[in-house]
N, CA, C and O atoms as a printed pandas DataFrame, in Angstrom:
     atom_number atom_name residue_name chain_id  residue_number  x_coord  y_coord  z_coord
0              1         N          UNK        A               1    0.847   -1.170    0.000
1              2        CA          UNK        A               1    0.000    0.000    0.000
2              3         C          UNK        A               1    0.888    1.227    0.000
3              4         O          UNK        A               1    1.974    1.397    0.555
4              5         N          UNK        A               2    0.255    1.942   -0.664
5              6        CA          UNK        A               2    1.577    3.256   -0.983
6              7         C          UNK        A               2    1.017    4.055   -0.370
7              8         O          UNK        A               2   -0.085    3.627   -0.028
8              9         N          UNK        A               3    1.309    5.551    0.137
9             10        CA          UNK        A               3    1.183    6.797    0.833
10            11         C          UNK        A               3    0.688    7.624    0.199
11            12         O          UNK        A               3    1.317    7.727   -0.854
12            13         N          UNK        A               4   -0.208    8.374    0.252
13            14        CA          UNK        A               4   -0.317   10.038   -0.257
14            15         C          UNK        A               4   -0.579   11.245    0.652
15            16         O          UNK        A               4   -1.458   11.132    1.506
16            17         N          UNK        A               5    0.126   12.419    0.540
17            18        CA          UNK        A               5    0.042   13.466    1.562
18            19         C          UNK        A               5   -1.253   13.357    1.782
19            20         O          UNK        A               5   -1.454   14.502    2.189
20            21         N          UNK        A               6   -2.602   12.679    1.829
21            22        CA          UNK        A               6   -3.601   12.712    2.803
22            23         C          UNK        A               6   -3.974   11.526    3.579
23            24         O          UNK        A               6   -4.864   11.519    4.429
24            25         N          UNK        A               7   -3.337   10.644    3.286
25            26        CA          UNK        A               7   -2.831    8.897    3.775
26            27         C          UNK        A               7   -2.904    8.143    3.540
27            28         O          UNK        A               7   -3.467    8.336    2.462
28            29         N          UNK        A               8   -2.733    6.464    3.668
29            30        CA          UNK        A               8   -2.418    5.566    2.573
30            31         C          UNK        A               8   -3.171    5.564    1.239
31            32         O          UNK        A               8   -4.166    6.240    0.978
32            33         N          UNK        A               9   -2.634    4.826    0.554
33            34        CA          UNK        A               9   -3.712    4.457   -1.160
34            35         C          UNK        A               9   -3.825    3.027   -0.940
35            36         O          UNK        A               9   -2.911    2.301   -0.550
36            37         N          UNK        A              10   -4.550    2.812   -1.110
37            38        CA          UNK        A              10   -5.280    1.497   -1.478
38            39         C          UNK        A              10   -4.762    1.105   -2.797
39            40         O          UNK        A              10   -5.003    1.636   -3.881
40            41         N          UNK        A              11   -3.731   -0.285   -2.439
41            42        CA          UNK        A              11   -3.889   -0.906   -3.774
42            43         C          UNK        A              11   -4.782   -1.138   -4.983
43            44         O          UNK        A              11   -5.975   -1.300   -4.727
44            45         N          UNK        A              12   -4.441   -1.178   -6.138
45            46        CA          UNK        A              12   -5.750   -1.290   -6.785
46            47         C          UNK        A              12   -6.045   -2.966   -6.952
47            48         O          UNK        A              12   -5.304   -3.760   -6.372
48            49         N          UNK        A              13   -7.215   -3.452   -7.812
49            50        CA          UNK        A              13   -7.499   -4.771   -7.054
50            51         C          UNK        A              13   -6.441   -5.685   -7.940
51            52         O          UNK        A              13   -5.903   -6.638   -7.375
52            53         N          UNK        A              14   -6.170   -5.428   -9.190
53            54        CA          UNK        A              14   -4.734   -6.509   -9.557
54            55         C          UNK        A              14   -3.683   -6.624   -8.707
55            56         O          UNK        A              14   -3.102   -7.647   -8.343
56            57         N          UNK        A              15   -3.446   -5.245   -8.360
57            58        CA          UNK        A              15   -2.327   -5.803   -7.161
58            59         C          UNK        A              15   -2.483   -6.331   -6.126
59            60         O          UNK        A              15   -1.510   -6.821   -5.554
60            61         N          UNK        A              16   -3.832   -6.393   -5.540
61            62        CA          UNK        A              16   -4.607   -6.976   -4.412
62            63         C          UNK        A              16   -4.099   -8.052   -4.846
63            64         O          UNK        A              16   -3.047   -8.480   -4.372
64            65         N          UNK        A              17   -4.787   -8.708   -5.869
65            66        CA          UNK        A              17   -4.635  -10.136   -6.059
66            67         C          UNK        A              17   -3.495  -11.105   -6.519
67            68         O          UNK        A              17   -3.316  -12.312   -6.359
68            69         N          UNK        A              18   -2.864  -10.214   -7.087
69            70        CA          UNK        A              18   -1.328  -10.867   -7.366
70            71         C          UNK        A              18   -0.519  -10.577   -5.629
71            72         O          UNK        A              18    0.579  -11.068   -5.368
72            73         N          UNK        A              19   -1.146   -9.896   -4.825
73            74        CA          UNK        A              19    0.458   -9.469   -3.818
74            75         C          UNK        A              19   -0.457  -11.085   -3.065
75            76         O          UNK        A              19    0.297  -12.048   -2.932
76            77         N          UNK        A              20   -1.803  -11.285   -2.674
77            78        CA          UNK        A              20   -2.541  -12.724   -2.245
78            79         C          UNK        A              20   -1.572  -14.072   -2.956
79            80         O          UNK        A              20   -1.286  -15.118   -2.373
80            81         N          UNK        A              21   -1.262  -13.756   -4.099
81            82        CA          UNK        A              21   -0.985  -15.308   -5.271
82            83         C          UNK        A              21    0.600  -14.957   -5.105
83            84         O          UNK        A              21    1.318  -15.881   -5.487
84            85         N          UNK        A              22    1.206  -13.954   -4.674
85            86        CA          UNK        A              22    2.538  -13.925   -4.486
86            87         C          UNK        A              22    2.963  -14.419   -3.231
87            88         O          UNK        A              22    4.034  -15.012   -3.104
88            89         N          UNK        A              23    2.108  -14.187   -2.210
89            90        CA          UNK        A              23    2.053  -14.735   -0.977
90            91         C          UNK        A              23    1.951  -16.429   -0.738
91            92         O          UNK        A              23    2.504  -17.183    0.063
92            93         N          UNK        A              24    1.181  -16.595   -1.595
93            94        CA          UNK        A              24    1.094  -18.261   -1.212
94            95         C          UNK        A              24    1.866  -18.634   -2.197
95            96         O          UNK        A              24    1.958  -19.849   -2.022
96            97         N          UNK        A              25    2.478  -18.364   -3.119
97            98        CA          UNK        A              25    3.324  -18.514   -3.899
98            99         C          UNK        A              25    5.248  -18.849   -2.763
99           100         O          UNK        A              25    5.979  -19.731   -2.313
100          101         N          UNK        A              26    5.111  -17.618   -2.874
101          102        CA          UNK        A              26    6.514  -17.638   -2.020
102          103         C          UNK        A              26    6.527  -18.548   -0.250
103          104         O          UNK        A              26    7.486  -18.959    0.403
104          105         N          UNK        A              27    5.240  -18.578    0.006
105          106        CA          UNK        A              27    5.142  -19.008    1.637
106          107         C          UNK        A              27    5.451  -21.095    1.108
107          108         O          UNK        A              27    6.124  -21.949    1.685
108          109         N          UNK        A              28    4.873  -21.155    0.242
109          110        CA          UNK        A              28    5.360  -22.384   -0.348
110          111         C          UNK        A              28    3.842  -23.393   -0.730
111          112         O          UNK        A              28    3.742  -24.470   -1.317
112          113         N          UNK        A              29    3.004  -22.669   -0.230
113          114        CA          UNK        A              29    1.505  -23.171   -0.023
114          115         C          UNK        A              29    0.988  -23.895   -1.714
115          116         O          UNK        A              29    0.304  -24.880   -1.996
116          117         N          UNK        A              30    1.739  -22.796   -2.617
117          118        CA          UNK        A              30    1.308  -22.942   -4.010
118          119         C          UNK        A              30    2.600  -24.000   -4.158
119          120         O          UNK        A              30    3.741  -23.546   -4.077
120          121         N          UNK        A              31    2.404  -25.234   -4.350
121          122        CA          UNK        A              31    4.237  -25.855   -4.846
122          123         C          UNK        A              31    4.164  -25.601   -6.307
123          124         O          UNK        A              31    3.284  -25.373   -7.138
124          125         N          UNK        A              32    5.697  -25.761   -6.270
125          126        CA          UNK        A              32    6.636  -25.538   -7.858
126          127         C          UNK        A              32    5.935  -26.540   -8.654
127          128         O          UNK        A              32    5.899  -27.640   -8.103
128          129         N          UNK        A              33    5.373  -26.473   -9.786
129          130        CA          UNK        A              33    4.663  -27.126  -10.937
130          131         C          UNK        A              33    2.902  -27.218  -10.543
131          132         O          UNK        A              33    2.126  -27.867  -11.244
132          133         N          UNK        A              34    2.582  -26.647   -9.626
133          134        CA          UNK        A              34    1.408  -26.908   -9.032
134          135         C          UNK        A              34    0.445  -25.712  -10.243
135          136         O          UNK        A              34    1.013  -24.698  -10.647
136          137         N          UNK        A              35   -0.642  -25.965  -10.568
137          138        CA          UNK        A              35   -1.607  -24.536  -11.408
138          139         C          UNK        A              35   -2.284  -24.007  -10.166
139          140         O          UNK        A              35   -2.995  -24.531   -9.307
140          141         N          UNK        A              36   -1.758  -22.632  -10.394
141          142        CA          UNK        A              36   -2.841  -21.763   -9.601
142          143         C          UNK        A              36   -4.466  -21.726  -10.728
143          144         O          UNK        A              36   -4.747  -21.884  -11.916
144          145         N          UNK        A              37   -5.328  -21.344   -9.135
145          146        CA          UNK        A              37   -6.628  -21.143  -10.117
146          147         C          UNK        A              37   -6.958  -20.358  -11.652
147          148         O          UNK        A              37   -6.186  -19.403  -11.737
148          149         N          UNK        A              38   -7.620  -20.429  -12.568
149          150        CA          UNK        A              38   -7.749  -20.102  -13.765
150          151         C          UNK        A              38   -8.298  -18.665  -13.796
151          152         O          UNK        A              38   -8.864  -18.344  -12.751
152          153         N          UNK        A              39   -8.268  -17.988  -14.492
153          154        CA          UNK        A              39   -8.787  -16.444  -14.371
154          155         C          UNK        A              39  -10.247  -16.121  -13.597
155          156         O          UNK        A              39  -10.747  -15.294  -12.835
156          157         N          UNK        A              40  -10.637  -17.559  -14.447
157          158        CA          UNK        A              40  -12.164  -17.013  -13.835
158          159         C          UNK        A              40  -12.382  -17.343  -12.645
159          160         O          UNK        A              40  -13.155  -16.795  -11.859
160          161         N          UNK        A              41  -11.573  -18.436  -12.431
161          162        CA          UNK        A              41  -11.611  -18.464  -10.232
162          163         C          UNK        A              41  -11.173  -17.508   -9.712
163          164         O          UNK        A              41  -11.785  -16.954   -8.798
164          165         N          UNK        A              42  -10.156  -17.133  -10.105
165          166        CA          UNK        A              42   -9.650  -15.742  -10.101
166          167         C          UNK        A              42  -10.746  -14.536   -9.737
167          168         O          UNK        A              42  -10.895  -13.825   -8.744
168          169         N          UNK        A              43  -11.291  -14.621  -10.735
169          170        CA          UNK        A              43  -12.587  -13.514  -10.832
170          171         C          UNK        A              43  -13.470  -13.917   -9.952
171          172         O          UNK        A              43  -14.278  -13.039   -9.652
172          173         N          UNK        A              44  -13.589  -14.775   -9.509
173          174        CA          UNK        A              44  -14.537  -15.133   -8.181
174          175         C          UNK        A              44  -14.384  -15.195   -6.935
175          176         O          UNK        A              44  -15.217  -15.109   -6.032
176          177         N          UNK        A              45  -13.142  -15.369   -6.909
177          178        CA          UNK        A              45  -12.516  -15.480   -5.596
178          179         C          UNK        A              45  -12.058  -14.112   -5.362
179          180         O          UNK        A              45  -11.868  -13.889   -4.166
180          181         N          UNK        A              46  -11.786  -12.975   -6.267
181          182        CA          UNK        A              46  -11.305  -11.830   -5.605
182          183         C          UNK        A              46  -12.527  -10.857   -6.268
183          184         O          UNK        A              46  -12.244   -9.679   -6.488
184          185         N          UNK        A              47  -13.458  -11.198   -6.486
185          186        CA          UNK        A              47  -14.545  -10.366   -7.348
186          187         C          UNK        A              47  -13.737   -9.763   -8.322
187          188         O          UNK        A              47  -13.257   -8.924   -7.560
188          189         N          UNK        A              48  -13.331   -9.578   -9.139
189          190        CA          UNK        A              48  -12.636   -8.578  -10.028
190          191         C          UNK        A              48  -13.173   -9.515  -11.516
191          192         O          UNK        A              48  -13.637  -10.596  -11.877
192          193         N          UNK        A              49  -12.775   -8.381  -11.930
193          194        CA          UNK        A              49  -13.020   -8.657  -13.939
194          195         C          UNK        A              49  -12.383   -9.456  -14.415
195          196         O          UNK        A              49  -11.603   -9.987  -13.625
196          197         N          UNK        A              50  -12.347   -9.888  -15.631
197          198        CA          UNK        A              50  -11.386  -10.982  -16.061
198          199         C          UNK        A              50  -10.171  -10.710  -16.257
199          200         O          UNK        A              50   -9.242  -11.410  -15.855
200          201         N          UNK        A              51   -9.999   -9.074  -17.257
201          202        CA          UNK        A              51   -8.706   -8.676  -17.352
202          203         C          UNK        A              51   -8.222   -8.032  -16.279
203          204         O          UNK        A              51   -7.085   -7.592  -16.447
204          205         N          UNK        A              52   -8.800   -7.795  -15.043
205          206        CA          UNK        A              52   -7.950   -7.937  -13.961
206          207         C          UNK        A              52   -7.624   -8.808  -13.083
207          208         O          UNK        A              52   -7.113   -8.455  -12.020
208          209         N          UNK        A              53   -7.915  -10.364  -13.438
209          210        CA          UNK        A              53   -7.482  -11.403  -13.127
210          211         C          UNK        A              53   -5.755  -11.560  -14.158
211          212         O          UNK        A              53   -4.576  -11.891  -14.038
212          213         N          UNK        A              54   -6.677  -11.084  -15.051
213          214        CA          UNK        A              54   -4.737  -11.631  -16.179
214          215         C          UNK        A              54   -3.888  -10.560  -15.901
215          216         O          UNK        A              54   -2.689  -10.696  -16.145
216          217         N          UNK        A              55   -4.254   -9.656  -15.494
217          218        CA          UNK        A              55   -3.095   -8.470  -15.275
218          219         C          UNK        A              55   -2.417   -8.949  -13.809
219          220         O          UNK        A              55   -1.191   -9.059  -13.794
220          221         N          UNK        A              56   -3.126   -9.221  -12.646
221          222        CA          UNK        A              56   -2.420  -10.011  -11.694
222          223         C          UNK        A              56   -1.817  -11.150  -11.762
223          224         O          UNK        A              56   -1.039  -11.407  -10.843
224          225         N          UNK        A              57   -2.030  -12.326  -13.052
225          226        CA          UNK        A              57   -1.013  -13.372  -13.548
226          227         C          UNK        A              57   -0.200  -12.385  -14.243
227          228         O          UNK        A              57    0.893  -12.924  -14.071
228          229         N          UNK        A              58    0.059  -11.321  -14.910
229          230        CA          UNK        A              58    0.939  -10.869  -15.906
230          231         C          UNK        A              58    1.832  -10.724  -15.047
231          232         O          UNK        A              58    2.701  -11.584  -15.189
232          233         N          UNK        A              59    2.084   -9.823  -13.966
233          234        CA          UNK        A              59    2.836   -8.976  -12.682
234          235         C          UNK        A              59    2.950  -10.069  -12.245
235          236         O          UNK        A              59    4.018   -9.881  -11.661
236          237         N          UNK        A              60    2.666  -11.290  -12.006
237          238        CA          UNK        A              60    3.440  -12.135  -11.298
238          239         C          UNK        A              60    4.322  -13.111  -12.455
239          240         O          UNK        A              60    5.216  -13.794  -11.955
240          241         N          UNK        A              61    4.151  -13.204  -13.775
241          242        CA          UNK        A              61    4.566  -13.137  -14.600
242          243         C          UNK        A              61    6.230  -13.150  -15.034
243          244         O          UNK        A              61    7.095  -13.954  -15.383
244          245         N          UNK        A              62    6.051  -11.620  -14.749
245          246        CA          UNK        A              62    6.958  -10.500  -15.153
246          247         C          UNK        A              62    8.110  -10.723  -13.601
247          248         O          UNK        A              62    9.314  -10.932  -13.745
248          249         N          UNK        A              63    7.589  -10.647  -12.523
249          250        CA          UNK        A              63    8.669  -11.375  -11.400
250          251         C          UNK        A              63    9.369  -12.830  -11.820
251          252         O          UNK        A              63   10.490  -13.181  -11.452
252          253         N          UNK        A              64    8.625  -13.469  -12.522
253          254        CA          UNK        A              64    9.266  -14.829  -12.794
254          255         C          UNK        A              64    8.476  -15.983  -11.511
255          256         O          UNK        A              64    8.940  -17.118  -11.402
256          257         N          UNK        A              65    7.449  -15.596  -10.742
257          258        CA          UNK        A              65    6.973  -16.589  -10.105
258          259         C          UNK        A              65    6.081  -17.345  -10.599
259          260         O          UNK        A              65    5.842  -18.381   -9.978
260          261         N          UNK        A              66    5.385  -17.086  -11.754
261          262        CA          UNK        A              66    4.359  -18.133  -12.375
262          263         C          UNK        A              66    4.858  -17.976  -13.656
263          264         O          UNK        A              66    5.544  -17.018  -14.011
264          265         N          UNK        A              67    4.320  -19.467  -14.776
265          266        CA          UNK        A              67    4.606  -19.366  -15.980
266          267         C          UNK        A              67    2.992  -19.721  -16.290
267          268         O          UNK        A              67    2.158  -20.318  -15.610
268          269         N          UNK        A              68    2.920  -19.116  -17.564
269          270        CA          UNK        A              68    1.871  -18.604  -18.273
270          271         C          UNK        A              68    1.830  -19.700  -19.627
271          272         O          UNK        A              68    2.702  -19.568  -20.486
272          273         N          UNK        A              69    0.761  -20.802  -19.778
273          274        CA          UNK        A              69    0.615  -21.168  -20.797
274          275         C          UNK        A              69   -0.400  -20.872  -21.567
275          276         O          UNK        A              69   -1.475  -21.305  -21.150
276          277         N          UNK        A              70   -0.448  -19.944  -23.113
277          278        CA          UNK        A              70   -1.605  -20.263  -23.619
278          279         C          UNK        A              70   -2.814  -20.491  -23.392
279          280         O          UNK        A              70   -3.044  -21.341  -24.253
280          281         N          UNK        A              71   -3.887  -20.318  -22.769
281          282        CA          UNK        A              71   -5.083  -21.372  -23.066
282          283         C          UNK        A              71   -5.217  -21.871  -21.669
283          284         O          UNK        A              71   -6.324  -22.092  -21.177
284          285         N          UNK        A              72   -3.947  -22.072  -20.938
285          286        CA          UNK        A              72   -3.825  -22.912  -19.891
286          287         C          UNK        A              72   -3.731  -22.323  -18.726
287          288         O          UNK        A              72   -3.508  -21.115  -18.813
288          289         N          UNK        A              73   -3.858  -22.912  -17.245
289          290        CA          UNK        A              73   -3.847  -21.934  -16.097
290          291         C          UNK        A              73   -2.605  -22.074  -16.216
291          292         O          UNK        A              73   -1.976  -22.843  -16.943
292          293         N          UNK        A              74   -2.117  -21.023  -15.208
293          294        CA          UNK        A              74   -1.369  -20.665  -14.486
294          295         C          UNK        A              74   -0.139  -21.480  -13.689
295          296         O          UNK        A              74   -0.754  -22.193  -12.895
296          297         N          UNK        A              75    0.789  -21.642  -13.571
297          298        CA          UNK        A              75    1.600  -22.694  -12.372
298          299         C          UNK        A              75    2.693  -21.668  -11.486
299          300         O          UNK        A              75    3.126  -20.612  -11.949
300          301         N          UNK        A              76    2.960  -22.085  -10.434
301          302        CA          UNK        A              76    3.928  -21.532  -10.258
302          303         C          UNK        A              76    5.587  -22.499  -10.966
303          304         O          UNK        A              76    5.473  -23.437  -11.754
304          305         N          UNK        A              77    6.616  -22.117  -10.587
305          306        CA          UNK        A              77    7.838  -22.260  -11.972
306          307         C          UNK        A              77    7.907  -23.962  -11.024
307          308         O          UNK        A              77    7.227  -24.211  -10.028
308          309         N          UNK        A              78    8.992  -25.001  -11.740
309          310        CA          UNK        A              78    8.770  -26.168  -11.230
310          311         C          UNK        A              78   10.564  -25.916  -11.163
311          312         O          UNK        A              78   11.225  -25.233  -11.946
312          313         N          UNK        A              79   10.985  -26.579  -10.158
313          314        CA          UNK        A              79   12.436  -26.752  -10.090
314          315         C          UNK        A              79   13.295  -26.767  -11.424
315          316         O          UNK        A              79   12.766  -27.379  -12.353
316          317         N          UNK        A              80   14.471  -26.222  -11.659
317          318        CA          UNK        A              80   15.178  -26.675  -12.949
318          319         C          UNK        A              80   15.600  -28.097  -12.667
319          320         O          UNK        A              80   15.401  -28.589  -11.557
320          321         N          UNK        A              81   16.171  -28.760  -13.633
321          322        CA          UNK        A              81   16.694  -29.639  -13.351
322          323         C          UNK        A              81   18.095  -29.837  -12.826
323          324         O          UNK        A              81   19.101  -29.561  -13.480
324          325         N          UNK        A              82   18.096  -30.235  -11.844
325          326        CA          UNK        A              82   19.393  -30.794  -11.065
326          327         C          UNK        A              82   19.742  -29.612   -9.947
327          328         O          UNK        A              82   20.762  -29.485   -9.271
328          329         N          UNK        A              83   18.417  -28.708   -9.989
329          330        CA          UNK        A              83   18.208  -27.598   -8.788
330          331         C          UNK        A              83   17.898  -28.615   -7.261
331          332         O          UNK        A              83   16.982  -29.405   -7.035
332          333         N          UNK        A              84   18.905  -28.257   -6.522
333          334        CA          UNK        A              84   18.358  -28.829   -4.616
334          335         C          UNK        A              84   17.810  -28.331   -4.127
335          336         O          UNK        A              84   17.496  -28.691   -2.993
């Protein structure tokens, strides 16, 4: 949540929902190769629109914590190989 000389700002709701999917992401809850929910669970579970379901997969995206297939949900990244 960011500041303004009259006091905090409220995230807007993509970032709501990606900083939620970054959270269980990194806490370990989501495992490596696991699919997070699909946009439209997405859209249900955080009320928001569709393209602000994909803009919160994009931003998590763009960190490198989920990979994005086509057509397909969401995962978070799966170990490389020969990663401990």
């Amino acid at each position: 949540m960011g500041h303004s000389p009259s006091g905090p700002v409220a995230a807007s709701p993509y970032q709501q929902a990606a900083a939620d999917l970054r959270r269980q992401v990194l806490s370990g809850r989501l495992k490596p190769g696991e699919r997070l929910p699909a946009a439209r669970s997405l859209q249900q579970r955080y009320a928001i629109a569709g393209m602000t379901a994909r803009a919160a997969l994009h931003v998590l995206r763009a960190e490198g914590l989920v990979h994005v297939v086509q057509s397909r949900a969401a995962s978070s990244p799966s170990p490389c190989p020969g990663a401990r």
